[in-house]
XYZ file of C-alpha atoms in Angstrom:
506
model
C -126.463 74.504 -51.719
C -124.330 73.582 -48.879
C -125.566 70.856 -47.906
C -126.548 69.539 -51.134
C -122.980 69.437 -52.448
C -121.652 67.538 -49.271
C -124.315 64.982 -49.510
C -123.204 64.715 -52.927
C -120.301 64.091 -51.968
C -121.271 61.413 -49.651
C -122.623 59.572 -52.382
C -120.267 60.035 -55.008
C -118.017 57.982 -51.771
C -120.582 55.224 -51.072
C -121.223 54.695 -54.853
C -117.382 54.704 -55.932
C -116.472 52.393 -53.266
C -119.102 50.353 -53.714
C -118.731 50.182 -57.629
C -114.558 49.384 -56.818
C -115.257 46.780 -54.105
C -117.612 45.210 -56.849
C -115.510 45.142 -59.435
C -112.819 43.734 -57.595
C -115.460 40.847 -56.418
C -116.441 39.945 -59.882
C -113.452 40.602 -62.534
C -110.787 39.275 -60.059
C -112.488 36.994 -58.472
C -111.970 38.001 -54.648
C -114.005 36.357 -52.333
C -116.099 38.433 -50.149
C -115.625 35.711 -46.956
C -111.992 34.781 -45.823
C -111.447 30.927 -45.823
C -113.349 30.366 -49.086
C -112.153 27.357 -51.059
C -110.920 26.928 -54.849
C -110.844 23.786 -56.674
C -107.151 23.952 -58.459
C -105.932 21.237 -60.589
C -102.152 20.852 -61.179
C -101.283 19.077 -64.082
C -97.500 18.010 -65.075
C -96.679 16.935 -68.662
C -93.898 14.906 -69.167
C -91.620 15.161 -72.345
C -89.329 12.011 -73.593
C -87.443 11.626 -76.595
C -83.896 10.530 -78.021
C -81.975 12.970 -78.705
C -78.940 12.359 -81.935
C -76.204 13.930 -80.574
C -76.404 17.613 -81.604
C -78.644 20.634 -80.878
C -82.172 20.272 -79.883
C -85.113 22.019 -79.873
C -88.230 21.095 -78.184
C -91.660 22.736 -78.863
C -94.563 22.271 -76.302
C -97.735 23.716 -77.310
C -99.336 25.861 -73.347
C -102.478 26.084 -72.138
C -104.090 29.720 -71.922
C -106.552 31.186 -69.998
C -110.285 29.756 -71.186
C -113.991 29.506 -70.219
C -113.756 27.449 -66.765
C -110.259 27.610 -65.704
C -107.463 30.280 -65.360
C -103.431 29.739 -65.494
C -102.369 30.452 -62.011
C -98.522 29.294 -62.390
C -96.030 27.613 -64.443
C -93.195 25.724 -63.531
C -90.284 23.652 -65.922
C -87.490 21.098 -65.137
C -85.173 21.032 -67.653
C -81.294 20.429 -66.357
C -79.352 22.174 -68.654
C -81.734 23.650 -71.507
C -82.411 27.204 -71.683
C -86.192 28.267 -71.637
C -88.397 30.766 -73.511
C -91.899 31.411 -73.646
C -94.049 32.628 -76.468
C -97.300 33.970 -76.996
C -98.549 34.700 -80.767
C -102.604 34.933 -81.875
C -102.503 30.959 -82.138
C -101.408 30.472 -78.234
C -98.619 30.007 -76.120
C -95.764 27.708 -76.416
C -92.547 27.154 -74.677
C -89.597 26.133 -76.297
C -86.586 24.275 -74.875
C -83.175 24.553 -76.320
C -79.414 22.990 -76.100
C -76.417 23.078 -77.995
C -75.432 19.290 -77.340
C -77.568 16.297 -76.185
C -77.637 12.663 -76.553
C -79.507 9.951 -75.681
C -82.823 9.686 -73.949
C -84.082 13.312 -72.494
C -87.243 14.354 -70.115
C -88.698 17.574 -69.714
C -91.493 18.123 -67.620
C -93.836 21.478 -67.787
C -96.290 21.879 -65.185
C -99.284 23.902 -64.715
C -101.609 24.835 -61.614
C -105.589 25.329 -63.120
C -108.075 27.679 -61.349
C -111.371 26.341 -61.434
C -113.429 29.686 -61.848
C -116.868 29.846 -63.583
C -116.129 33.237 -64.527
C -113.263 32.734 -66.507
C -113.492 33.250 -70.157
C -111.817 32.210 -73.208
C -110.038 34.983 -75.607
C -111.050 35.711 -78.604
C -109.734 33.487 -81.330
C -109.006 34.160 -84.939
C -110.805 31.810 -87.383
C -108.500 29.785 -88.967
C -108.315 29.801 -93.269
C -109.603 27.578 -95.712
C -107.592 25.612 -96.921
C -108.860 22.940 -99.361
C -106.125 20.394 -100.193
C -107.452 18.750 -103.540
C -108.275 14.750 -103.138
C -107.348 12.487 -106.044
C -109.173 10.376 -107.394
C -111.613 8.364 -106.617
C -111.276 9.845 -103.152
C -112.439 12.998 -104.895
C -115.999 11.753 -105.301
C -116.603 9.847 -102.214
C -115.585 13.799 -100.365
C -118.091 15.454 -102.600
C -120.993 12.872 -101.749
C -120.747 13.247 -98.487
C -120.641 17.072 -98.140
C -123.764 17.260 -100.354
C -125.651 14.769 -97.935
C -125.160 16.673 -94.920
C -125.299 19.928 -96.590
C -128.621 19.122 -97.289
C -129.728 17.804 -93.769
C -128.098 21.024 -92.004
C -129.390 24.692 -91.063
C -126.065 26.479 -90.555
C -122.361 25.675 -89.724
C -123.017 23.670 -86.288
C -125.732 21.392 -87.697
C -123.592 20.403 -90.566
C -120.461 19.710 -88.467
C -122.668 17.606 -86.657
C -124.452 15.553 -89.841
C -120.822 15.280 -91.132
C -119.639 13.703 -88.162
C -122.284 11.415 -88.261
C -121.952 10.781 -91.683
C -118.355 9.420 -90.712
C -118.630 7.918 -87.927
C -122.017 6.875 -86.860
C -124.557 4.577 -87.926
C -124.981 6.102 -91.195
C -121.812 5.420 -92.117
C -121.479 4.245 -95.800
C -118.595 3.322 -98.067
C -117.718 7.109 -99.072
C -116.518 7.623 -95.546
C -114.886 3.666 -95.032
C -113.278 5.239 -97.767
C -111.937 8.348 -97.051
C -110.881 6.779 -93.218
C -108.236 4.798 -94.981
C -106.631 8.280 -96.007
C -107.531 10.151 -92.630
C -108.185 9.640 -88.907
C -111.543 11.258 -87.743
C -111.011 14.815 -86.447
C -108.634 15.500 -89.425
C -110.908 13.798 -92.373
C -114.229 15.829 -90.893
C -111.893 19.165 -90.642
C -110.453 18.472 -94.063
C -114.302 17.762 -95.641
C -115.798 21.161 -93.397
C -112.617 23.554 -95.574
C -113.551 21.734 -98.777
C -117.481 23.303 -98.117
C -115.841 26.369 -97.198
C -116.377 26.289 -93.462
C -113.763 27.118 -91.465
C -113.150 24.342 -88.970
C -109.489 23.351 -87.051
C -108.335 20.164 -85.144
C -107.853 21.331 -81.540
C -106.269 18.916 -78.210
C -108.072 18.920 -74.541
C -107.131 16.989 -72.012
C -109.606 15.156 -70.064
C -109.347 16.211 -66.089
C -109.668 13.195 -63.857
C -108.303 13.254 -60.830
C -105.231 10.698 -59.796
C -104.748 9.729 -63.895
C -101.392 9.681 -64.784
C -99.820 9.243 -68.359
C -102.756 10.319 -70.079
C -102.668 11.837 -73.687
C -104.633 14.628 -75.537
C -107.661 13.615 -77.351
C -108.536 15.771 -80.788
C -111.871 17.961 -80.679
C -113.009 19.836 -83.529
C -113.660 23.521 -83.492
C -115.845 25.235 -85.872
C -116.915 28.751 -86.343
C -120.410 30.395 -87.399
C -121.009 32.049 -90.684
C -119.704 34.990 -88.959
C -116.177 33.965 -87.366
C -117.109 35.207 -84.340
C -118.837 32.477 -82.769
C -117.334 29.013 -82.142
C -118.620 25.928 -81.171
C -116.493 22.262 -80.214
C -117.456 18.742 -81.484
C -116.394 15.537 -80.554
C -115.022 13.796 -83.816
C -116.261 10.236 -83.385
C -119.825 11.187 -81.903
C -120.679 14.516 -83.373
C -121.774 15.961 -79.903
C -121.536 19.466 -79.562
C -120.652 21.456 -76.484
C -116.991 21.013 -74.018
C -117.720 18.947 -71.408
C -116.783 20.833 -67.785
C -113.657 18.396 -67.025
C -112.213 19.291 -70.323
C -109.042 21.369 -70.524
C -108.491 23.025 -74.208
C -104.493 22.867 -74.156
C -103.820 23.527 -77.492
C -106.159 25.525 -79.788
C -104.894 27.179 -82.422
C -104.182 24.164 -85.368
C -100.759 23.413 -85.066
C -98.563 20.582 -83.436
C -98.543 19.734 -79.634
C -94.939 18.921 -79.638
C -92.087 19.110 -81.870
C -89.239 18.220 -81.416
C -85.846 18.851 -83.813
C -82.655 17.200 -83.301
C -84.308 13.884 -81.751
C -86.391 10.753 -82.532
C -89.487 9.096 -80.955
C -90.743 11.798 -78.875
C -94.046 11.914 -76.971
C -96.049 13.617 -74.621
C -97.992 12.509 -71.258
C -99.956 13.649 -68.554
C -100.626 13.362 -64.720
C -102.943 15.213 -62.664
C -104.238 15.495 -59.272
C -106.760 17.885 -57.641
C -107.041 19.839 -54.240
C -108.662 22.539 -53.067
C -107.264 25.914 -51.463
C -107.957 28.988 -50.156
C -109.354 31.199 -52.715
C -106.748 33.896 -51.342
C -103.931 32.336 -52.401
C -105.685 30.256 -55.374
C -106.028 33.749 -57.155
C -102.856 35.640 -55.112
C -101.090 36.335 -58.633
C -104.576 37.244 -60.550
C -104.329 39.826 -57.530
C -101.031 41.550 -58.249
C -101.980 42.129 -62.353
C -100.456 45.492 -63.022
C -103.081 46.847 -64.512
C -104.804 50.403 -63.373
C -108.638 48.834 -62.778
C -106.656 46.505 -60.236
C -104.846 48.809 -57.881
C -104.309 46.151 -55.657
C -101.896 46.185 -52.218
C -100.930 42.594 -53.430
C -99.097 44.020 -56.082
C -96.543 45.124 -52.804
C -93.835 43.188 -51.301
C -94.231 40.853 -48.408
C -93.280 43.672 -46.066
C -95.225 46.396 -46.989
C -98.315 44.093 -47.207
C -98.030 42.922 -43.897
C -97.575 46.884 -42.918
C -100.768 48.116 -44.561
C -102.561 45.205 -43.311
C -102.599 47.125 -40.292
C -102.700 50.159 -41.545
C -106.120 49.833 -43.448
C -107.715 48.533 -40.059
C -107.444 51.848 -38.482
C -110.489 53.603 -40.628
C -112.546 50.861 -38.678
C -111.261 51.700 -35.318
C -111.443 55.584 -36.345
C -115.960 54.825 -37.049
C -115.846 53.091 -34.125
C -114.663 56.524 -31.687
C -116.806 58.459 -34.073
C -119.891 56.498 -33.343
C -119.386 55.576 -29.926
C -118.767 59.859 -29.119
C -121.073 61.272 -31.784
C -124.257 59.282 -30.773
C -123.539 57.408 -27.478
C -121.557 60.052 -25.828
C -118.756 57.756 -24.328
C -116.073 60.294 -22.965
C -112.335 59.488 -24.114
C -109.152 60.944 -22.635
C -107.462 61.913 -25.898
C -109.339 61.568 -29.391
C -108.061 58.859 -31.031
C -105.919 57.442 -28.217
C -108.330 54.406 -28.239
C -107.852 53.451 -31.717
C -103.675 53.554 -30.669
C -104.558 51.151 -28.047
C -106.571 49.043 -29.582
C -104.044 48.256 -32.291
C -101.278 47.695 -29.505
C -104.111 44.861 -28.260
C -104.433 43.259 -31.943
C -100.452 42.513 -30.949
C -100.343 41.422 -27.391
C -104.062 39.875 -27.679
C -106.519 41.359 -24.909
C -106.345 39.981 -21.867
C -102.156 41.007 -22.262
C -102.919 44.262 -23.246
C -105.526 45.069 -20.754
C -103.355 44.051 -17.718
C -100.313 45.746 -19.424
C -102.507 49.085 -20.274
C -103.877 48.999 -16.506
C -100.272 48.473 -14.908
C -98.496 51.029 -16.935
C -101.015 53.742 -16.423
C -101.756 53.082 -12.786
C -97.912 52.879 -11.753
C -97.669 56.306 -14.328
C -100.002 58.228 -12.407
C -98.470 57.315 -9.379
C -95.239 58.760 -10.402
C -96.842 61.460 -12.022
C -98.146 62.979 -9.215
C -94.547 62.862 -7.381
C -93.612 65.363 -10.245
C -96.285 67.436 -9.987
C -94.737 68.868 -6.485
C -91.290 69.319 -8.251
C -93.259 72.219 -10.622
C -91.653 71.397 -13.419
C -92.223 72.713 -16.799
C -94.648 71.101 -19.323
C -92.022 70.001 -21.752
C -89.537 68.463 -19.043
C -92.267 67.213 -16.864
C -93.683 65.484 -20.470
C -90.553 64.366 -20.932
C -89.559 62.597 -18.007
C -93.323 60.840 -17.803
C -92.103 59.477 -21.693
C -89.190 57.974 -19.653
C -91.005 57.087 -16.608
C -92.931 55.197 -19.174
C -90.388 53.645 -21.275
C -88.810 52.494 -17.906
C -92.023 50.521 -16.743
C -92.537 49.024 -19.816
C -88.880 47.681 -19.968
C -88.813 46.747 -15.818
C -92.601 44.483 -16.639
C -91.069 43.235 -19.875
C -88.038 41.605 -17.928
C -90.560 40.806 -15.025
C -92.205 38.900 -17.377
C -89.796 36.873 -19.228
C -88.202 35.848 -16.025
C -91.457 34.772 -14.448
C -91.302 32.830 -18.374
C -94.866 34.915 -19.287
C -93.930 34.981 -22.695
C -96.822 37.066 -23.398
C -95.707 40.005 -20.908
C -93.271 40.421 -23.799
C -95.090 41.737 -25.869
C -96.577 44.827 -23.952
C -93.763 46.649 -26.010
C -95.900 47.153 -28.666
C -98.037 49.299 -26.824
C -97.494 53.834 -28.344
C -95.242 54.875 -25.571
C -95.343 58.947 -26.621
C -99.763 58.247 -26.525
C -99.343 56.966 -23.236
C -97.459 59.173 -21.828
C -99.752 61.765 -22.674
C -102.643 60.047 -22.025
C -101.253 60.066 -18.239
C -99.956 63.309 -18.106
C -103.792 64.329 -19.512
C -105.197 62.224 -16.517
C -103.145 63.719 -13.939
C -104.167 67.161 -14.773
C -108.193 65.854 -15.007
C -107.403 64.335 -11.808
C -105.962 67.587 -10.225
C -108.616 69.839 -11.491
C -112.062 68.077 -11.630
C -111.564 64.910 -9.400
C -110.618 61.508 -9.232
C -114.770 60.648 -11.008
C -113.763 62.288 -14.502
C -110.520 60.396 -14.766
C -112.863 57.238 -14.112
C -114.739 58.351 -16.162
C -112.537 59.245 -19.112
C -110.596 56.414 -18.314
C -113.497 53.455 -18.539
C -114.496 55.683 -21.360
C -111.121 55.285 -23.073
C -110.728 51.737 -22.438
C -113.979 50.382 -23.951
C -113.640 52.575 -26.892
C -110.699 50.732 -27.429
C -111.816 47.098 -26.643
C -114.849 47.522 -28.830
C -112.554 48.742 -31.382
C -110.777 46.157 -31.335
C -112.926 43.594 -31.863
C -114.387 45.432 -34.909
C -110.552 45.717 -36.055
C -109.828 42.237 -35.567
C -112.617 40.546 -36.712
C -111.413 37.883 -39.691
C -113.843 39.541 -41.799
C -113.172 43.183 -41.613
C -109.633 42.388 -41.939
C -110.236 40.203 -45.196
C -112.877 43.122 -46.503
C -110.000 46.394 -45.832
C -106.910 44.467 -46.700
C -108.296 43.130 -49.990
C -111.057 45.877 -51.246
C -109.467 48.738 -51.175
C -113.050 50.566 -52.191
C -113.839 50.290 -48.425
C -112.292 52.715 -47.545
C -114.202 55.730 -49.277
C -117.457 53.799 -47.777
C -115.960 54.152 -44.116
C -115.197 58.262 -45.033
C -118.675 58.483 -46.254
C -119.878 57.109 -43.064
C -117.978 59.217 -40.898
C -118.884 62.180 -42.711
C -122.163 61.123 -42.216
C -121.867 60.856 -38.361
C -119.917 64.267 -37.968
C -123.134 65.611 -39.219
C -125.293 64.946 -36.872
C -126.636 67.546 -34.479
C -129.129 65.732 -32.141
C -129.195 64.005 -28.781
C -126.240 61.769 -27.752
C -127.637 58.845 -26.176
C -125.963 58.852 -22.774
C -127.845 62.424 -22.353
C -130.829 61.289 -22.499
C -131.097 60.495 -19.189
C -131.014 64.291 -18.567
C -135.142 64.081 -18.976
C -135.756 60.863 -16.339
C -136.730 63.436 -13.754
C -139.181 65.086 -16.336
C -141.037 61.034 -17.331
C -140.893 60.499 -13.560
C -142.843 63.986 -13.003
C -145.533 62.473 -15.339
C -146.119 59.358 -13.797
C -149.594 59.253 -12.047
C -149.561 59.129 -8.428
């Protein structure tokens, strides 16, 4: 029963942090390969208007989150007008006010786009129907051309589509001529889909094109199914169903773009431009959502990012000693000393740390033994080898930076407490079983550490711990994993040569 719970425990770990690591992957879009690109569109729409002298208020319809593209962030200039948003079930809008302006104003709004296939729209609320009664003979011309593509349609789509048609395309016949002169497009074929009880809205995309500037909105049509759940768009002047991929919904919920109180010819205009970005810091605020499925380190400051950014790499360092003593049988002075100095090399980079690691412990040693004749005690003689220590390290730092090796410099970053232990440890190994252990131990030590550090500094692993936290629990499963085995290290296999040279024939 035993061991039946603890490898279900192994897989409960290996399942949950493959299940988080997953999730993160696919709801938040985090890329499993660092340097991955995003296509991100920023788009800036520019406000002017005249304002009479008094208090203004400016309205400005928002784009939302929608099937395609995300809202990464938001940015205003408005010298001098305060600035609120608002969110309601018909979309978001911000609204500029003052308490005094006159003459002509500008307010720009901009917005960066995440281009993101998984991205999906929210759920909308059907808007009502409301039938606003035509006079006549307007009256008749509306009810003739309902009835003709009521009868050429199979649901709510098809007869958006016949209407539009109707209207606009070659069928078009005096009835809709007609009606035109009362209506622009979108808003007759809207108007004509509430009178048949279908509920329908005018809705404004932009068009993405890369480099366009002063562009306008253009009017789509949205219409739901029987059921209000579904909805489907339609051009108003060719009927064609579908949203074409470079089109941006920016306003759907029925109402006005702008509006503007307090001022006079006001309009609206766009510019865009494209680029692309890494898809770390296209989705770095999608990260930090505060929301329990997306316990994210992003959601840190700066400085305690950059702190666990290390921090997380030291599981991979910890399989690494596991493996490399479990089932090769490599001999370490000190358990996890390796993984100490391996971080201290993902600081001074390698070929520093090695000569730094090799100077300080030789030289140690060297003094070491001196002390062994004075027969100290274990704390003091400790003690003064954590000096002798920090004095080496500061003598080769200012070595260093006069000899202008800026990279000696860094050999502070090496655990002065692990090294001191790791030569008082050596000195006693040497004193007891020979100068071949401490070689031994020693070489042991030092690969341990350089092959954990190139599995700790690898771009990948580093993008994989920092930014999947479900990791993790896969690297304790492993481990567990390893601390159960029983059999043969590698290294002692050589024990049986003698027996497989025995066998050879003669």
């Amino acid at each position: 029963m035993s061991r039946l719970m603890f490898y279900i425990i192994v897989g409960l770990l290996m399942v949950v942090g493959i299940a988080t690591s997953v999730q993160r992957h696919v709801q938040f879009e985090i890329p499993w390969l660092p340097g991955e690109q995003r296509q991100v569109w920023e788009i800036e729409a520019g406000i002017n208007f005249n304002a009479q002298g008094g208090p203004v208020q400016v309205d400005l319809a928002l784009p939302s989150h929608q099937a395609g593209y995300r809202v990464l962030t938001e940015n205003t200039a408005s010298s001098g007008y305060g600035l609120a948003y608002q969110a309601d079930e018909l979309g978001r809008t911000a609204r500029w006010t003052i308490r005094e302006a006159a003459g002509s104003q500008t307010l720009y709004y901009s917005v960066q786009m995440l281009v993101s296939d998984d991205a999906r729209s929210p759920a909308q609320t059907p808007p009502d129907v409301a039938t606003t009664p035509w006079e006549r003979p307007y009256d008749t011309a509306a009810s003739q051309l309902i009835e003709q593509a009521w009868a050429r349609s199979a649901n709510n789509a098809t007869f958006a589509r016949e209407l539009i048609r109707d209207i606009n395309g070659e069928r078009q016949e005096e009835n809709a001529r007609l009606l035109l002169s009362q209506e622009n497009p979108a808003a007759l074929v809207v108007r004509l889909l509430n009178q048949a009880g279908v509920q329908a809205r005018e809705i404004s995309g932009l068009l993405l094109e890369d480099g366009r500037r002063r562009q306008t909105l253009s009017s789509w049509i949205q219409v739901f199914d029987e059921s209000g759940e579904e909805w489907a768009i339609f051009h108003p002047l060719t009927g064609e169903q579908g949203k074409p991929d470079n089109l941006l919904l920016w306003e759907t919920g029925g109402r006005a773009v702008l509006e503007v109180q307090g001022g006079t010819n006001s309009r609206v205009t766009f510019s865009m431009m494209t680029h692309d970005q890494p898809a770390s810091a296209a989705v770095r605020n999608h990260y930090s959502e505060d929301t329990l499925l997306n316990f994210s380190i992003h959601s840190l400051p700066l400085e305690e990012q950059a702190l666990f950014q290390t921090i997380l790499l030291i599981p991979i360092g910890a399989l690494m000693v596991v493996f490399l003593r479990v089932l090769v049988g490599i001999k370490t002075s000190g358990t996890f000393m390796p993984v100490l100095i391996a971080l201290a090399f993902i600081q001074t980079t390698l070929p520093t740390g090695l000569i730094g690691f090799l100077l300080i412990v030789a030289v140690g040693l060297i003094i070491r033994n001196y002390l062994s004749y004075l027969n100290l005690l274990l704390v003091a003689r400790v003690s003064a080898v954590i000096i002798t220590v920090i004095a080496i390290i500061s003598i080769f730092t200012v070595l260093a930076y006069r000899m202008g090796l800026s990279a000696g410099l860094t050999i502070t970053f090496f655990p002065m407490i692990i090294l001191a232990w790791t030569i008082e440890r050596m000195s006693i190994l040497w004193e007891e079983e020979g100068p071949k252990q401490v070689l031994i131990q020693g070489g042991g030590s030092l690969i341990t550490a350089i092959l954990a550090y190139l599995a700790m500094n690898n771009p990948w692993v580093r993008h994989i711990t920092f930014n999947f936290l479900g990791v993790q629990l896969i690297l304790m499963a492993l481990i567990l994993l390893l601390g159960n085995y029983t059999g043969y290290r590698l290294l002692e296999l050589r024990r049986f040569k003698p027996i497989t040279d025995d066998e050879k024939p003669s």
